[in-house]
């Protein structure tokens, strides 16, 4: 008989690696105003979160632009009658698909952090 613990999948605790711990009230120097220090840290955290939100929004816009361009090029490829032009469009389309794959890999990596 196996217990439920042995058969369970391993837990991934990596999301807890970057937690900011703010229980260091006693670690401040006596000449430092603790309330001001905590206010500064809070403002810094809020600013960092806003920058992260803006970066995420920018990545979303860039990905949509990449997909729109890819879609237009695929439509152009179907409408091409010149074989040389079609080859050029096909190679550019492959490059865009590779860029999209790399972009999505980086996005997935950023989401894990």
PDB file of C-alpha atoms in Angstrom:
ATOM      1  CA  UNK A   1       0.000   0.000   0.000  1.00  0.00           C
ATOM      2  CA  UNK A   2       1.196   3.450  -0.908  1.00  0.00           C
ATOM      3  CA  UNK A   3       0.398   6.507   1.089  1.00  0.00           C
ATOM      4  CA  UNK A   4      -0.948   9.576  -0.732  1.00  0.00           C
ATOM      5  CA  UNK A   5       2.296  11.472  -0.115  1.00  0.00           C
ATOM      6  CA  UNK A   6       4.535   9.031  -1.964  1.00  0.00           C
ATOM      7  CA  UNK A   7       2.333   8.974  -5.080  1.00  0.00           C
ATOM      8  CA  UNK A   8       1.773  12.735  -5.213  1.00  0.00           C
ATOM      9  CA  UNK A   9       3.605  14.886  -7.756  1.00  0.00           C
ATOM     10  CA  UNK A  10       6.414  17.075  -6.470  1.00  0.00           C
ATOM     11  CA  UNK A  11       5.339  20.604  -5.618  1.00  0.00           C
ATOM     12  CA  UNK A  12       6.935  23.519  -7.430  1.00  0.00           C
ATOM     13  CA  UNK A  13       7.791  26.218  -4.909  1.00  0.00           C
ATOM     14  CA  UNK A  14       9.745  28.433  -7.331  1.00  0.00           C
ATOM     15  CA  UNK A  15       7.072  31.151  -7.263  1.00  0.00           C
ATOM     16  CA  UNK A  16       8.066  31.840  -3.648  1.00  0.00           C
ATOM     17  CA  UNK A  17      11.731  32.510  -4.543  1.00  0.00           C
ATOM     18  CA  UNK A  18      11.215  36.245  -5.137  1.00  0.00           C
ATOM     19  CA  UNK A  19       9.044  37.238  -2.188  1.00  0.00           C
ATOM     20  CA  UNK A  20       9.893  40.530  -0.560  1.00  0.00           C
ATOM     21  CA  UNK A  21       9.964  40.182   3.194  1.00  0.00           C
ATOM     22  CA  UNK A  22       9.357  43.375   5.113  1.00  0.00           C
ATOM     23  CA  UNK A  23       9.566  42.148   8.705  1.00  0.00           C
ATOM     24  CA  UNK A  24      12.941  43.799   9.238  1.00  0.00           C
ATOM     25  CA  UNK A  25      11.701  46.633  11.473  1.00  0.00           C
ATOM     26  CA  UNK A  26      14.416  46.001  14.031  1.00  0.00           C
ATOM     27  CA  UNK A  27      17.171  46.064  11.402  1.00  0.00           C
ATOM     28  CA  UNK A  28      17.056  49.796  10.802  1.00  0.00           C
ATOM     29  CA  UNK A  29      19.721  52.134  12.055  1.00  0.00           C
ATOM     30  CA  UNK A  30      18.695  54.318  15.027  1.00  0.00           C
ATOM     31  CA  UNK A  31      19.279  57.466  12.959  1.00  0.00           C
ATOM     32  CA  UNK A  32      16.890  56.326  10.219  1.00  0.00           C
ATOM     33  CA  UNK A  33      13.245  57.261  10.505  1.00  0.00           C
ATOM     34  CA  UNK A  34      11.555  53.849  10.225  1.00  0.00           C
ATOM     35  CA  UNK A  35       8.235  55.230   8.994  1.00  0.00           C
ATOM     36  CA  UNK A  36       9.970  57.129   6.182  1.00  0.00           C
ATOM     37  CA  UNK A  37      12.007  54.063   5.277  1.00  0.00           C
ATOM     38  CA  UNK A  38       8.888  51.907   5.036  1.00  0.00           C
ATOM     39  CA  UNK A  39       7.126  54.598   2.993  1.00  0.00           C
ATOM     40  CA  UNK A  40      10.095  54.766   0.610  1.00  0.00           C
ATOM     41  CA  UNK A  41      10.168  50.970   0.256  1.00  0.00           C
ATOM     42  CA  UNK A  42       6.436  50.878  -0.372  1.00  0.00           C
ATOM     43  CA  UNK A  43       6.666  53.606  -3.034  1.00  0.00           C
ATOM     44  CA  UNK A  44       9.560  51.751  -4.642  1.00  0.00           C
ATOM     45  CA  UNK A  45       7.563  48.506  -4.748  1.00  0.00           C
ATOM     46  CA  UNK A  46       4.517  50.279  -6.212  1.00  0.00           C
ATOM     47  CA  UNK A  47       6.716  51.902  -8.882  1.00  0.00           C
ATOM     48  CA  UNK A  48       8.319  48.541  -9.746  1.00  0.00           C
ATOM     49  CA  UNK A  49       4.885  46.905 -10.040  1.00  0.00           C
ATOM     50  CA  UNK A  50       3.694  49.699 -12.352  1.00  0.00           C
ATOM     51  CA  UNK A  51       6.795  49.339 -14.533  1.00  0.00           C
ATOM     52  CA  UNK A  52       6.209  45.574 -14.711  1.00  0.00           C
ATOM     53  CA  UNK A  53       2.575  46.157 -15.691  1.00  0.00           C
ATOM     54  CA  UNK A  54       3.624  48.588 -18.441  1.00  0.00           C
ATOM     55  CA  UNK A  55       6.246  46.157 -19.759  1.00  0.00           C
ATOM     56  CA  UNK A  56       3.687  43.364 -19.818  1.00  0.00           C
ATOM     57  CA  UNK A  57       1.232  45.570 -21.723  1.00  0.00           C
ATOM     58  CA  UNK A  58       3.965  46.539 -24.209  1.00  0.00           C
ATOM     59  CA  UNK A  59       4.834  42.868 -24.774  1.00  0.00           C
ATOM     60  CA  UNK A  60       1.152  42.132 -25.409  1.00  0.00           C
ATOM     61  CA  UNK A  61       0.967  44.933 -28.019  1.00  0.00           C
ATOM     62  CA  UNK A  62       4.184  43.740 -29.674  1.00  0.00           C
ATOM     63  CA  UNK A  63       2.924  40.153 -29.861  1.00  0.00           C
ATOM     64  CA  UNK A  64      -0.358  41.286 -31.412  1.00  0.00           C
ATOM     65  CA  UNK A  65       1.528  43.399 -33.957  1.00  0.00           C
ATOM     66  CA  UNK A  66       3.734  40.421 -34.824  1.00  0.00           C
ATOM     67  CA  UNK A  67       0.686  38.198 -35.287  1.00  0.00           C
ATOM     68  CA  UNK A  68      -1.088  40.812 -37.430  1.00  0.00           C
ATOM     69  CA  UNK A  69       1.972  41.156 -39.678  1.00  0.00           C
ATOM     70  CA  UNK A  70       2.244  37.381 -39.939  1.00  0.00           C
ATOM     71  CA  UNK A  71      -1.415  37.121 -40.902  1.00  0.00           C
ATOM     72  CA  UNK A  72      -1.053  39.825 -43.594  1.00  0.00           C
ATOM     73  CA  UNK A  73       2.005  38.122 -45.018  1.00  0.00           C
ATOM     74  CA  UNK A  74       0.199  34.771 -45.141  1.00  0.00           C
ATOM     75  CA  UNK A  75      -2.620  36.436 -47.088  1.00  0.00           C
ATOM     76  CA  UNK A  76      -0.068  38.062 -49.420  1.00  0.00           C
ATOM     77  CA  UNK A  77       1.554  34.681 -49.975  1.00  0.00           C
ATOM     78  CA  UNK A  78      -1.731  33.199 -51.170  1.00  0.00           C
ATOM     79  CA  UNK A  79      -2.256  36.108 -53.575  1.00  0.00           C
ATOM     80  CA  UNK A  80       1.271  35.995 -55.056  1.00  0.00           C
ATOM     81  CA  UNK A  81       1.524  34.956 -58.679  1.00  0.00           C
ATOM     82  CA  UNK A  82       5.250  35.675 -59.040  1.00  0.00           C
ATOM     83  CA  UNK A  83       7.219  32.656 -57.802  1.00  0.00           C
ATOM     84  CA  UNK A  84      10.268  34.677 -56.740  1.00  0.00           C
ATOM     85  CA  UNK A  85       8.105  37.097 -54.724  1.00  0.00           C
ATOM     86  CA  UNK A  86       6.291  34.138 -53.169  1.00  0.00           C
ATOM     87  CA  UNK A  87       9.596  32.627 -52.037  1.00  0.00           C
ATOM     88  CA  UNK A  88      10.617  35.947 -50.474  1.00  0.00           C
ATOM     89  CA  UNK A  89       7.311  36.273 -48.638  1.00  0.00           C
ATOM     90  CA  UNK A  90       7.553  32.626 -47.524  1.00  0.00           C
ATOM     91  CA  UNK A  91      11.036  33.152 -46.050  1.00  0.00           C
ATOM     92  CA  UNK A  92       9.905  36.325 -44.266  1.00  0.00           C
ATOM     93  CA  UNK A  93       6.894  34.451 -42.915  1.00  0.00           C
ATOM     94  CA  UNK A  94       9.164  31.726 -41.541  1.00  0.00           C
ATOM     95  CA  UNK A  95      11.309  34.379 -39.863  1.00  0.00           C
ATOM     96  CA  UNK A  96       8.208  35.910 -38.248  1.00  0.00           C
ATOM     97  CA  UNK A  97       7.079  32.505 -37.019  1.00  0.00           C
ATOM     98  CA  UNK A  98      10.512  31.949 -35.457  1.00  0.00           C
ATOM     99  CA  UNK A  99      10.376  35.389 -33.822  1.00  0.00           C
ATOM    100  CA  UNK A 100       6.924  34.589 -32.444  1.00  0.00           C
ATOM    101  CA  UNK A 101       8.164  31.275 -31.034  1.00  0.00           C
ATOM    102  CA  UNK A 102      11.130  32.985 -29.328  1.00  0.00           C
ATOM    103  CA  UNK A 103       8.874  35.764 -28.047  1.00  0.00           C
ATOM    104  CA  UNK A 104       6.427  33.244 -26.542  1.00  0.00           C
ATOM    105  CA  UNK A 105       9.278  31.312 -24.896  1.00  0.00           C
ATOM    106  CA  UNK A 106      10.580  34.503 -23.290  1.00  0.00           C
ATOM    107  CA  UNK A 107       7.052  35.447 -22.221  1.00  0.00           C
ATOM    108  CA  UNK A 108       6.579  32.047 -20.566  1.00  0.00           C
ATOM    109  CA  UNK A 109       9.924  32.432 -18.798  1.00  0.00           C
ATOM    110  CA  UNK A 110       8.933  35.873 -17.495  1.00  0.00           C
ATOM    111  CA  UNK A 111       5.616  34.527 -16.219  1.00  0.00           C
ATOM    112  CA  UNK A 112       7.464  31.934 -14.133  1.00  0.00           C
ATOM    113  CA  UNK A 113       9.469  34.620 -12.346  1.00  0.00           C
TER     114      UNK A 113
END
